[in-house]
Tab-separated table of C-alpha atoms and ligand atoms in Angstrom:
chain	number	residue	atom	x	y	z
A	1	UNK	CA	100.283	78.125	99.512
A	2	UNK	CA	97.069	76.417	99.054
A	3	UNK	CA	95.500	77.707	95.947
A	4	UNK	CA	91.979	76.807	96.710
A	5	UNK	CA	91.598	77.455	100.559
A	6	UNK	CA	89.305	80.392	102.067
A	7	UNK	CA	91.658	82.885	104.046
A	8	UNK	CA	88.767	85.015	106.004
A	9	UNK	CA	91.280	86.609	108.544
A	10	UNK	CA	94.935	85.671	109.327
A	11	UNK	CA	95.815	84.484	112.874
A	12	UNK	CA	96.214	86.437	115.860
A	13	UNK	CA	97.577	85.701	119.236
A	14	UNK	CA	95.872	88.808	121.263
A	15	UNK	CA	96.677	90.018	124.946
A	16	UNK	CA	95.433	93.138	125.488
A	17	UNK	CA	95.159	95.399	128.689
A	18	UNK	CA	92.598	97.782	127.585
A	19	UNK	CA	91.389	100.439	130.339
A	20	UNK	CA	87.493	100.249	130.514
A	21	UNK	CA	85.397	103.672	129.195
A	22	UNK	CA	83.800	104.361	132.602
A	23	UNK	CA	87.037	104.659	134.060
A	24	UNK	CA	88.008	107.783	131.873
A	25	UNK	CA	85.196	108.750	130.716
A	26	UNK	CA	82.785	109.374	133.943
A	27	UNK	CA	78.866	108.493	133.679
A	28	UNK	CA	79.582	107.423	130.070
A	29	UNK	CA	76.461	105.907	128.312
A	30	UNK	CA	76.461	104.167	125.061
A	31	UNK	CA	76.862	104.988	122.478
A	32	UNK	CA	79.376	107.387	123.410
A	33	UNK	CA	79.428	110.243	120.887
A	34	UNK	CA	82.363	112.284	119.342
A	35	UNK	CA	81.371	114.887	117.224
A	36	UNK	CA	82.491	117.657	115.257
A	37	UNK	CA	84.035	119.410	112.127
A	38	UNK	CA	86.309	117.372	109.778
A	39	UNK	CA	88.845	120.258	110.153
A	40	UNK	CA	89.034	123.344	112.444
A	41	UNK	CA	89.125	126.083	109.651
A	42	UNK	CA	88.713	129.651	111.988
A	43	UNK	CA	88.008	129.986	116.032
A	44	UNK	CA	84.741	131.373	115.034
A	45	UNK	CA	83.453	127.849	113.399
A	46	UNK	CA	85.285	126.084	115.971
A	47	UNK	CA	83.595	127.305	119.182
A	48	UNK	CA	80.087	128.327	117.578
A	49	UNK	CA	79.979	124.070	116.938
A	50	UNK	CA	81.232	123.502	119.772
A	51	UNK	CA	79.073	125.516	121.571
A	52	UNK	CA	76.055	123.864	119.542
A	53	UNK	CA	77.100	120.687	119.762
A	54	UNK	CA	77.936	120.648	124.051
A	55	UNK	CA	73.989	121.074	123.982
A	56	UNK	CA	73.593	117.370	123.219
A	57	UNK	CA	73.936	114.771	126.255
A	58	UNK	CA	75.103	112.153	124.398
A	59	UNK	CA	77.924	114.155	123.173
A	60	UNK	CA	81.498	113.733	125.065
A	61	UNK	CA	84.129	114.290	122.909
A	62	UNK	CA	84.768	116.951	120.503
A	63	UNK	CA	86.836	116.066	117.163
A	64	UNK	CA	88.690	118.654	114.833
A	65	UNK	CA	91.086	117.730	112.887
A	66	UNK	CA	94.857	120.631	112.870
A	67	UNK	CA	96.583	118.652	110.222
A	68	UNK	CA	94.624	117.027	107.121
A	69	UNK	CA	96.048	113.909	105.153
A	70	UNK	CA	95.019	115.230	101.954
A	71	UNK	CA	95.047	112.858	98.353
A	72	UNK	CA	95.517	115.668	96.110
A	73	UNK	CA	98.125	118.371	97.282
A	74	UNK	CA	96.702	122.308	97.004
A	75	UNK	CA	93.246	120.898	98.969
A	76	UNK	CA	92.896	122.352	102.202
A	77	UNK	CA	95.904	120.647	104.566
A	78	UNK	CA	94.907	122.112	108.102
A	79	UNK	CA	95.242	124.965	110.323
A	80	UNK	CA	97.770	123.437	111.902
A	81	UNK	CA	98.896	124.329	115.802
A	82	UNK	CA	97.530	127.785	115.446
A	83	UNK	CA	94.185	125.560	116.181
A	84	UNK	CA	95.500	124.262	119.205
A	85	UNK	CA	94.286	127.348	122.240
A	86	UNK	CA	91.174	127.686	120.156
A	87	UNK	CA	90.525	124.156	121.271
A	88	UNK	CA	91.996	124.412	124.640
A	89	UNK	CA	88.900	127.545	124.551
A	90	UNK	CA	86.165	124.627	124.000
A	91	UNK	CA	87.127	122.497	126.453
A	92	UNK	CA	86.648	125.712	128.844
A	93	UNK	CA	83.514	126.603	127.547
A	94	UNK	CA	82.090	123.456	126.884
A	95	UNK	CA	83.542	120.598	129.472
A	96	UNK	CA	83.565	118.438	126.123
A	97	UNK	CA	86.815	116.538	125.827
A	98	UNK	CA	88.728	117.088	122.988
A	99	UNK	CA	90.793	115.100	120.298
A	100	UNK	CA	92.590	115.441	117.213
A	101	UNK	CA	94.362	113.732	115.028
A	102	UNK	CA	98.571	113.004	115.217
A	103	UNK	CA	100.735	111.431	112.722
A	104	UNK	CA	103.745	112.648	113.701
A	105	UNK	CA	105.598	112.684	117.211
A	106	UNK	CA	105.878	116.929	116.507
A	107	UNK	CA	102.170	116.561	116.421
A	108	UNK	CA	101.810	114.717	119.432
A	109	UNK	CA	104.261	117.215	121.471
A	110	UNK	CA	102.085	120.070	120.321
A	111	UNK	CA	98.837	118.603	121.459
A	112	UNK	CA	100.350	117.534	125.063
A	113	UNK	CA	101.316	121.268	125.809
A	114	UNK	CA	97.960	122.263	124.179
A	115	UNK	CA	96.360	119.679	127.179
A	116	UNK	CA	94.344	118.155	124.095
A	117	UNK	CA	92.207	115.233	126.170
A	118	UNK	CA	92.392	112.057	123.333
A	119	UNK	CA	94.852	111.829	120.869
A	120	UNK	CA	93.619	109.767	117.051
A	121	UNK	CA	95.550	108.006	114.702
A	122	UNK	CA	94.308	108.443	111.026
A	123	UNK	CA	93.621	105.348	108.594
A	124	UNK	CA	96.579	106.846	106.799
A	125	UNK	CA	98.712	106.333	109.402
A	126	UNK	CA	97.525	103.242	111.245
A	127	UNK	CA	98.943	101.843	107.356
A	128	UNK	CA	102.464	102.832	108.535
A	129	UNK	CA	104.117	100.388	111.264
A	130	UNK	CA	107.165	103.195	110.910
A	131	UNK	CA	104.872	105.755	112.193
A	132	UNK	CA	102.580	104.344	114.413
A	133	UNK	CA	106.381	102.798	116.190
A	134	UNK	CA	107.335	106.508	115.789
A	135	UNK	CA	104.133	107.630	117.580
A	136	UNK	CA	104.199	105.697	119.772
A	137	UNK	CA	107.545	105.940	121.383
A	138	UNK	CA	106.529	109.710	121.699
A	139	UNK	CA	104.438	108.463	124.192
A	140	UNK	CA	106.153	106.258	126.389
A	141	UNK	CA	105.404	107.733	130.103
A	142	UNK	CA	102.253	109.705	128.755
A	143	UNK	CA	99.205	109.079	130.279
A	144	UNK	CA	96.583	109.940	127.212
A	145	UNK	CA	93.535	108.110	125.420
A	146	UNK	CA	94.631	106.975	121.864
A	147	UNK	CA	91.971	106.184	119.310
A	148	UNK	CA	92.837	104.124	116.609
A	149	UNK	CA	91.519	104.199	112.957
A	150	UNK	CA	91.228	101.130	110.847
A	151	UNK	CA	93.760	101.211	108.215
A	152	UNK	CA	92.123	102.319	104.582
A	153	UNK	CA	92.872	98.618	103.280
A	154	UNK	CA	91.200	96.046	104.700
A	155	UNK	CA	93.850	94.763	106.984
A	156	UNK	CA	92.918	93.424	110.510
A	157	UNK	CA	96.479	92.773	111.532
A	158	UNK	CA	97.081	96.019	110.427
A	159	UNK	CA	94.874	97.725	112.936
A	160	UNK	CA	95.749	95.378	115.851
A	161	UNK	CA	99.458	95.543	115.402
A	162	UNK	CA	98.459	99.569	116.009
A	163	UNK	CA	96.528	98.649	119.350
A	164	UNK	CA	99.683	96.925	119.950
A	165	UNK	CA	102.370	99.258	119.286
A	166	UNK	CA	100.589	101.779	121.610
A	167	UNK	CA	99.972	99.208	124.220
A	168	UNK	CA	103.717	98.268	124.118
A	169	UNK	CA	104.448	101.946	124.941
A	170	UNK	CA	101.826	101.566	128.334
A	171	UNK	CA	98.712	103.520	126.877
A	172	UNK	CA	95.712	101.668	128.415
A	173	UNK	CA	93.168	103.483	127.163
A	174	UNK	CA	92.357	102.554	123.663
A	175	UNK	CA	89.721	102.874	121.387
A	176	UNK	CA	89.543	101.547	118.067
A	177	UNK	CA	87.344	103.529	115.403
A	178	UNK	CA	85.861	101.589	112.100
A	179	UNK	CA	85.767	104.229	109.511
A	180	UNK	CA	85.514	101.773	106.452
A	181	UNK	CA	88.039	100.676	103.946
A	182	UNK	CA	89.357	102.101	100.227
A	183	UNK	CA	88.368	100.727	97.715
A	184	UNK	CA	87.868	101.360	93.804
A	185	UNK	CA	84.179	101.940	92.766
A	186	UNK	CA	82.292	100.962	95.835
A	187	UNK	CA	79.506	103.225	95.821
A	188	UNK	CA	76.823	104.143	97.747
A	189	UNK	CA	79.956	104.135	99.922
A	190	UNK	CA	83.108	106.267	100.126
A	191	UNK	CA	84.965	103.291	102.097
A	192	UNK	CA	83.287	100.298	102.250
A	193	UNK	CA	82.565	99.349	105.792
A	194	UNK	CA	83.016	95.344	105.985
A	195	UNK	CA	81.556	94.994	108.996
A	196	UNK	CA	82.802	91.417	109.310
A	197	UNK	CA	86.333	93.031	110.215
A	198	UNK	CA	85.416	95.533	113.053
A	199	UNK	CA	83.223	92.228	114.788
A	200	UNK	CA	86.114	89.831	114.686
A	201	UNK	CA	87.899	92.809	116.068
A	202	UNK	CA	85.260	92.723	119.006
A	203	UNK	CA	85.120	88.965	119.242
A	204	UNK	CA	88.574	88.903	119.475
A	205	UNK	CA	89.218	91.655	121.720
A	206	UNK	CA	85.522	92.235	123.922
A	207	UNK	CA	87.231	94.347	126.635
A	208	UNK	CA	88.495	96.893	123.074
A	209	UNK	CA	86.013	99.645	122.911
A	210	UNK	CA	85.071	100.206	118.894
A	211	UNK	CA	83.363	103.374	117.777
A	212	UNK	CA	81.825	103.793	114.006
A	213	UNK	CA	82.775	106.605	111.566
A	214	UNK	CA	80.189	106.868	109.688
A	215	UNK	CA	81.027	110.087	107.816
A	216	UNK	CA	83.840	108.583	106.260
A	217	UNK	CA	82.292	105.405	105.327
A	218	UNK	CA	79.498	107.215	103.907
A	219	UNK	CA	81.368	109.998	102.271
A	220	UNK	CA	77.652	111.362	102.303
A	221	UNK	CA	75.461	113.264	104.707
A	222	UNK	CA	72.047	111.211	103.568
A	223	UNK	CA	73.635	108.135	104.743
A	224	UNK	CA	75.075	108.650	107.993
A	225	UNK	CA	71.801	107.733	109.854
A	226	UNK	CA	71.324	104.373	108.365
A	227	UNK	CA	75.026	103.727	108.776
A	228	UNK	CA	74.937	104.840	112.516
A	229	UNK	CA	71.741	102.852	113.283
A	230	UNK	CA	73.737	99.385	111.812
A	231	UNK	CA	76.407	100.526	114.383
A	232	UNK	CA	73.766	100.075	116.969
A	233	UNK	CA	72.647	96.893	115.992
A	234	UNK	CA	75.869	95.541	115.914
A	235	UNK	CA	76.104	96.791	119.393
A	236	UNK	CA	79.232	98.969	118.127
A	237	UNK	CA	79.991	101.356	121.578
A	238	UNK	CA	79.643	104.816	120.015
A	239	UNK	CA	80.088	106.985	116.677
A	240	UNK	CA	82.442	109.741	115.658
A	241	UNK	CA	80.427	112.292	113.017
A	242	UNK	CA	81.430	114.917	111.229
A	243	UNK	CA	79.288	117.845	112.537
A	244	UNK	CA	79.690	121.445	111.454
A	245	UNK	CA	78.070	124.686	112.047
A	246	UNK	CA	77.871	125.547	108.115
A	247	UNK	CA	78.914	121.831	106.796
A	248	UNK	CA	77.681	123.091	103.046
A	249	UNK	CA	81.073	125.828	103.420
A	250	UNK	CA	83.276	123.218	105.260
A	251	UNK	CA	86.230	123.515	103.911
A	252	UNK	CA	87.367	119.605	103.696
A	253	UNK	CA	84.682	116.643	103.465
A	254	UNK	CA	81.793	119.197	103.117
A	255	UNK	CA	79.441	116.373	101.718
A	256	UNK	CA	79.779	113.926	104.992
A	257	UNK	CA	79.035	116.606	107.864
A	258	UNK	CA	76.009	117.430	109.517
A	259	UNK	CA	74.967	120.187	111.420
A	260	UNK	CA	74.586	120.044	115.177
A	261	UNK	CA	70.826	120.297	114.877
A	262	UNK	CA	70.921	117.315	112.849
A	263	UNK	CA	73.038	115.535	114.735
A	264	UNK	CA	70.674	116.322	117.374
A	265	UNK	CA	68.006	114.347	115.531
A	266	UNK	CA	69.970	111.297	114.615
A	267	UNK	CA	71.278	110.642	117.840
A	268	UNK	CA	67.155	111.120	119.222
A	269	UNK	CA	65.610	109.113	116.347
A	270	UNK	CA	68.863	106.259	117.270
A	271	UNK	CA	67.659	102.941	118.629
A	272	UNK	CA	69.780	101.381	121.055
A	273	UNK	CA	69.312	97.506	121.532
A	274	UNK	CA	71.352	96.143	124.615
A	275	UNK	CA	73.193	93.023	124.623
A	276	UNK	CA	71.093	92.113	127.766
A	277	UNK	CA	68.113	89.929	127.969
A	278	UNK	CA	65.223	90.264	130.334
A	279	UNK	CA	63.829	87.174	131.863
A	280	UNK	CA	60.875	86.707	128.947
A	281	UNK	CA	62.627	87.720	126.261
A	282	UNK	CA	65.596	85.335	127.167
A	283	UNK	CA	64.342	82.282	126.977
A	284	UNK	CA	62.020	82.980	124.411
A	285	UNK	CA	65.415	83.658	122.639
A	286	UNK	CA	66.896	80.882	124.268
A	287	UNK	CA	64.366	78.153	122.605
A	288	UNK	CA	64.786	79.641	118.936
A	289	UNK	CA	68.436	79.924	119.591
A	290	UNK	CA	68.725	75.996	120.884
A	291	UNK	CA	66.591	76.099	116.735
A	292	UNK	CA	69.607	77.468	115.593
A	293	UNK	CA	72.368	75.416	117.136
A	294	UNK	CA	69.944	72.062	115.560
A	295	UNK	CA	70.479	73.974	112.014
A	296	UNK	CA	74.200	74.753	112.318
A	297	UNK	CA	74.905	71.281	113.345
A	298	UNK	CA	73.131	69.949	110.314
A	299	UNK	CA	74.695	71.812	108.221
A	300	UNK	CA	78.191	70.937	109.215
A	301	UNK	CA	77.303	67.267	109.427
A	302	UNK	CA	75.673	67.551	105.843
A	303	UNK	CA	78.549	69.418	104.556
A	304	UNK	CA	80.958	66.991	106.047
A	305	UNK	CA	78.957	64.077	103.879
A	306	UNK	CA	79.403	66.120	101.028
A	307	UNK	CA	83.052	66.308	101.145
A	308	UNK	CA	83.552	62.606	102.163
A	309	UNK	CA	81.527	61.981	98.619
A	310	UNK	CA	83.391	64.419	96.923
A	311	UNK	CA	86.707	62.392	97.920
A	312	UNK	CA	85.797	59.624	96.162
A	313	UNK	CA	84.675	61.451	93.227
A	314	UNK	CA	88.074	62.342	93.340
A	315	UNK	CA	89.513	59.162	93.500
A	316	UNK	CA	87.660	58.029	90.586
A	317	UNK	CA	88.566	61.101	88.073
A	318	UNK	CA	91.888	60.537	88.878
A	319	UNK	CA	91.947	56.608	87.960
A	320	UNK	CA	89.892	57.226	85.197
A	321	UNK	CA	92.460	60.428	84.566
A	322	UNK	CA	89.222	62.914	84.105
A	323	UNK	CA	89.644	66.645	85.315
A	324	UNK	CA	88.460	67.499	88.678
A	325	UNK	CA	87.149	70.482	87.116
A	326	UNK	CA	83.877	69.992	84.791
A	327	UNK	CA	81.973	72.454	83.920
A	328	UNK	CA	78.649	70.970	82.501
A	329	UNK	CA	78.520	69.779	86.022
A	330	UNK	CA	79.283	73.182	88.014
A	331	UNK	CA	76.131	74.310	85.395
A	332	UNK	CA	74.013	71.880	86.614
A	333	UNK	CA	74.055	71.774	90.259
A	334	UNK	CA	73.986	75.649	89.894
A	335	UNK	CA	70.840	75.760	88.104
A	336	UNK	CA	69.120	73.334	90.401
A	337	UNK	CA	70.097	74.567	93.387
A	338	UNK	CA	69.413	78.707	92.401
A	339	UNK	CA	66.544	77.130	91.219
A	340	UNK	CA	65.013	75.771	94.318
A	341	UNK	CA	66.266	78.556	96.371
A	342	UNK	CA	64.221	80.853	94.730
A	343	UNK	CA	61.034	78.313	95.343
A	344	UNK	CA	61.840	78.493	99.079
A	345	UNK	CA	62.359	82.364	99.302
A	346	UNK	CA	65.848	82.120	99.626
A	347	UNK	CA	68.607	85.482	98.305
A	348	UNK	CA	69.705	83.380	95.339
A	349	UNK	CA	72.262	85.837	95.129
A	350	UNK	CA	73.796	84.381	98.316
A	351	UNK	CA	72.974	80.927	97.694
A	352	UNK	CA	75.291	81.176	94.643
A	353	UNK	CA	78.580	82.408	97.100
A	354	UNK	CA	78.171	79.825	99.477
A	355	UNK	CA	77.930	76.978	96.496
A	356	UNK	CA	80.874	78.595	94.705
A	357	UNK	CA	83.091	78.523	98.286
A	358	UNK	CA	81.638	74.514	98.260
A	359	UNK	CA	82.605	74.310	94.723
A	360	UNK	CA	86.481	75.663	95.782
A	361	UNK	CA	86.580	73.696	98.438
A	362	UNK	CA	85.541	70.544	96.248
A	363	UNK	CA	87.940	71.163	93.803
A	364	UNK	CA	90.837	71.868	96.802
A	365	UNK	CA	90.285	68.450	97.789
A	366	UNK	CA	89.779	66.607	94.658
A	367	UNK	CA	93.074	68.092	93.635
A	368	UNK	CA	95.057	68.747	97.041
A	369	UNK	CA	94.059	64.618	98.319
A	370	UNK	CA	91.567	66.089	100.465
A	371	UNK	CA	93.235	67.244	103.866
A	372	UNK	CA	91.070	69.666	105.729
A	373	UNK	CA	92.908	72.980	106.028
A	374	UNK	CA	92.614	75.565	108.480
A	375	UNK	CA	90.756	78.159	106.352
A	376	UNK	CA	88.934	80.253	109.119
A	377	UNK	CA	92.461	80.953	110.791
A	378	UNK	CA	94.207	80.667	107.754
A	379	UNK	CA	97.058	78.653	108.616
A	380	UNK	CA	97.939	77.198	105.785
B	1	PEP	C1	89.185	112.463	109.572
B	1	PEP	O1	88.673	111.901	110.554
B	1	PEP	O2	88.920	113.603	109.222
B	1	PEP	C2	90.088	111.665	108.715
B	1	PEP	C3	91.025	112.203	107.970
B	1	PEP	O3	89.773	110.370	108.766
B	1	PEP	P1	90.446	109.046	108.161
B	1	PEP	O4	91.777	108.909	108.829
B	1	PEP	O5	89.457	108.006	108.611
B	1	PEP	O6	90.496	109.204	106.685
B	2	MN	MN1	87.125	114.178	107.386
């Protein structure tokens, strides 16, 4: 174990067989929306949202939750399968496909003779590689849509190994939902989303469809729009939001739903950049990218002229038997270099992470003899 080296994600060897969107979902159109309540609570609430929410085009898939994970036990734990006709009613009235979540195998039977369209695993599930094998062995020879929650820690293994487990048992069509991650104290946020873990999800997996939870990374009503327009612009392929007829009476996660008029609105008010470039636009792109590559290069070949210095640096303090550690030093190029960050406009606040990774990196070689180690896949 290499005390000083940068482990961003862990390795992953990937090969996935993912079936694409359009071919189960028919004239779908990004971002693909899945709305409603946090919990079905009576067949009233469920088909009046339904109903409300069916009137919005974007809107494809209907979410209720039958069983609730709950923290604290006496909270409200779910309806259970008495839920299960009243939404077999909404997809009847509505055409809207519908999903819920499973975490057990008895849950999964129940929704299968219920005809329930898309099946969800929960972040407090996706945690367990006991249940998510246990899941998905249920559903060996069923043909059924799985969405798949990140686990609540941040933990991209985690959430593949899920993706695996259900392709193993030959379900195709996957998507993977970023809901955030638990942590202590992370507020404006109820999970903190990290984005940087659902986009090396994408990079690693392009053909995986990811949808963005922003209810439950918000935890808040007032900041599901913002949250759902950074989904956009991270070209994310849809959102799942808590929408409710009466979301101030919902009777779990009443602060993070919406009501279907104001789900309405977001979705409207919702810029949509593509990932496509006209003609103009690409090459006036192109010629700031090419900018871009010049930087990046420089910076490598700078840093890489740092750490050939620091080397010898080493080699000295360890003739002269001096600590590769000195902090008068650390002060210094700290204060100079927040210093002229700030007179070029620069978030000093990030200039201060990326000398601090240097400064661990420095001391990794000064101390370690200087081998380069494989921090961005983390093989150590
Ligand atoms: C939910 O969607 O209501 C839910 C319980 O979500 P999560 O698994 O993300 O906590
Ligand atoms: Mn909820």
């Amino acid at each position: 174990m290499n005390k000083f080296s940068i482990t961003i994600f862990a390795p992953v060897k990937l090969e996935l067989n993912i079936s694409p969107l359009e071919n189960w979902i028919p004239g779908i159109k990004r971002p693909l929306i899945c709305a409603g309540p946090c919990s079905a609570e009576t067949e009233r609430q469920v088909l009046d949202t339904a109903k409300a929410i069916a009137n919005i085009p974007q809107v494809r898939i209907f979410r209720s939750g039958l069983w609730k994970p709950r923290t604290r036990p006496g909270d409200f734990e779910g309806i259970g399968e008495k839920g299960l006709p009243w939404l077999q009613q909404v997809r009847q009235d509505t055409g809207l496909l519908t999903c819920v979540e499973v975490a057990s195998p008895w849950h999964v039977e129940a929704c299968l003779k219920h005809d329930i369209d898309i099946l969800w695993l929960g972040a407090r599930t996706v945690v367990n590689p006991f249940s998510v094998k246990e899941i998905s062995a249920s559903l060996k020879e069923v043909d059924i849509p799985v969405m798949v929650k990140n686990p609540m820690n941040p933990d991209l293994n985690l959430w593949i190994g899920a993706v695996e487990r259900l392709q193993h048992a030959g379900i195709h069509k996957i998507i993977a939902i970023h809901r955030g991650f638990s942590a202590y104290k992370v507020a404006p946020y109820r999970n903190i989303p990290l984005w940087e873990i659902p986009i090396e999800l994408k990079r690693l997996a392009p053909q995986l469809p990811i949808i963005v939870d922003p209810s439950h990374i918000g935890g808040h009503r007032d900041l599901i729009s913002q949250l759902s327009q950074i989904a956009m612009d991270l070209t994310f392929d849809g959102l799942m939001i808590e929408t409710h007829i009466n979301p101030g009476e919902a009777w779990s996660d009443k602060n993070q739903q919406i009501t279907p008029e104001a789900l309405r609105l977001l979705i409207e008010r919702l810029s949509v950049p593509t990932q496509t470039l006209n003609g103009k636009t690409e090459s006036a792109l192109g010629l700031m990218r090419e900018q871009i590559d010049g930087f990046d290069d420089l910076l490598i070949e700078t840093l890489s002229q740092r750490m050939r210095v620091i080397k010898d640096i080493g080699k000295v303090k360890k003739e002269k038997n001096i600590s590769a550690f000195q902090i008068e030093r650390w002060n210094e190029i700290l204060n100079k270099r927040l210093e002229l960050s700030e007179k070029y406009g620069l978030n000093t606040g990030f200039i201060k992470k990326i000398l601090e990774l240097i400064h661990k990196e420095a001391l990794r070689i000064q101390t370690e003899g200087g081998d380069q180690s494989d921090s961005v896949t983390g093989k150590e």
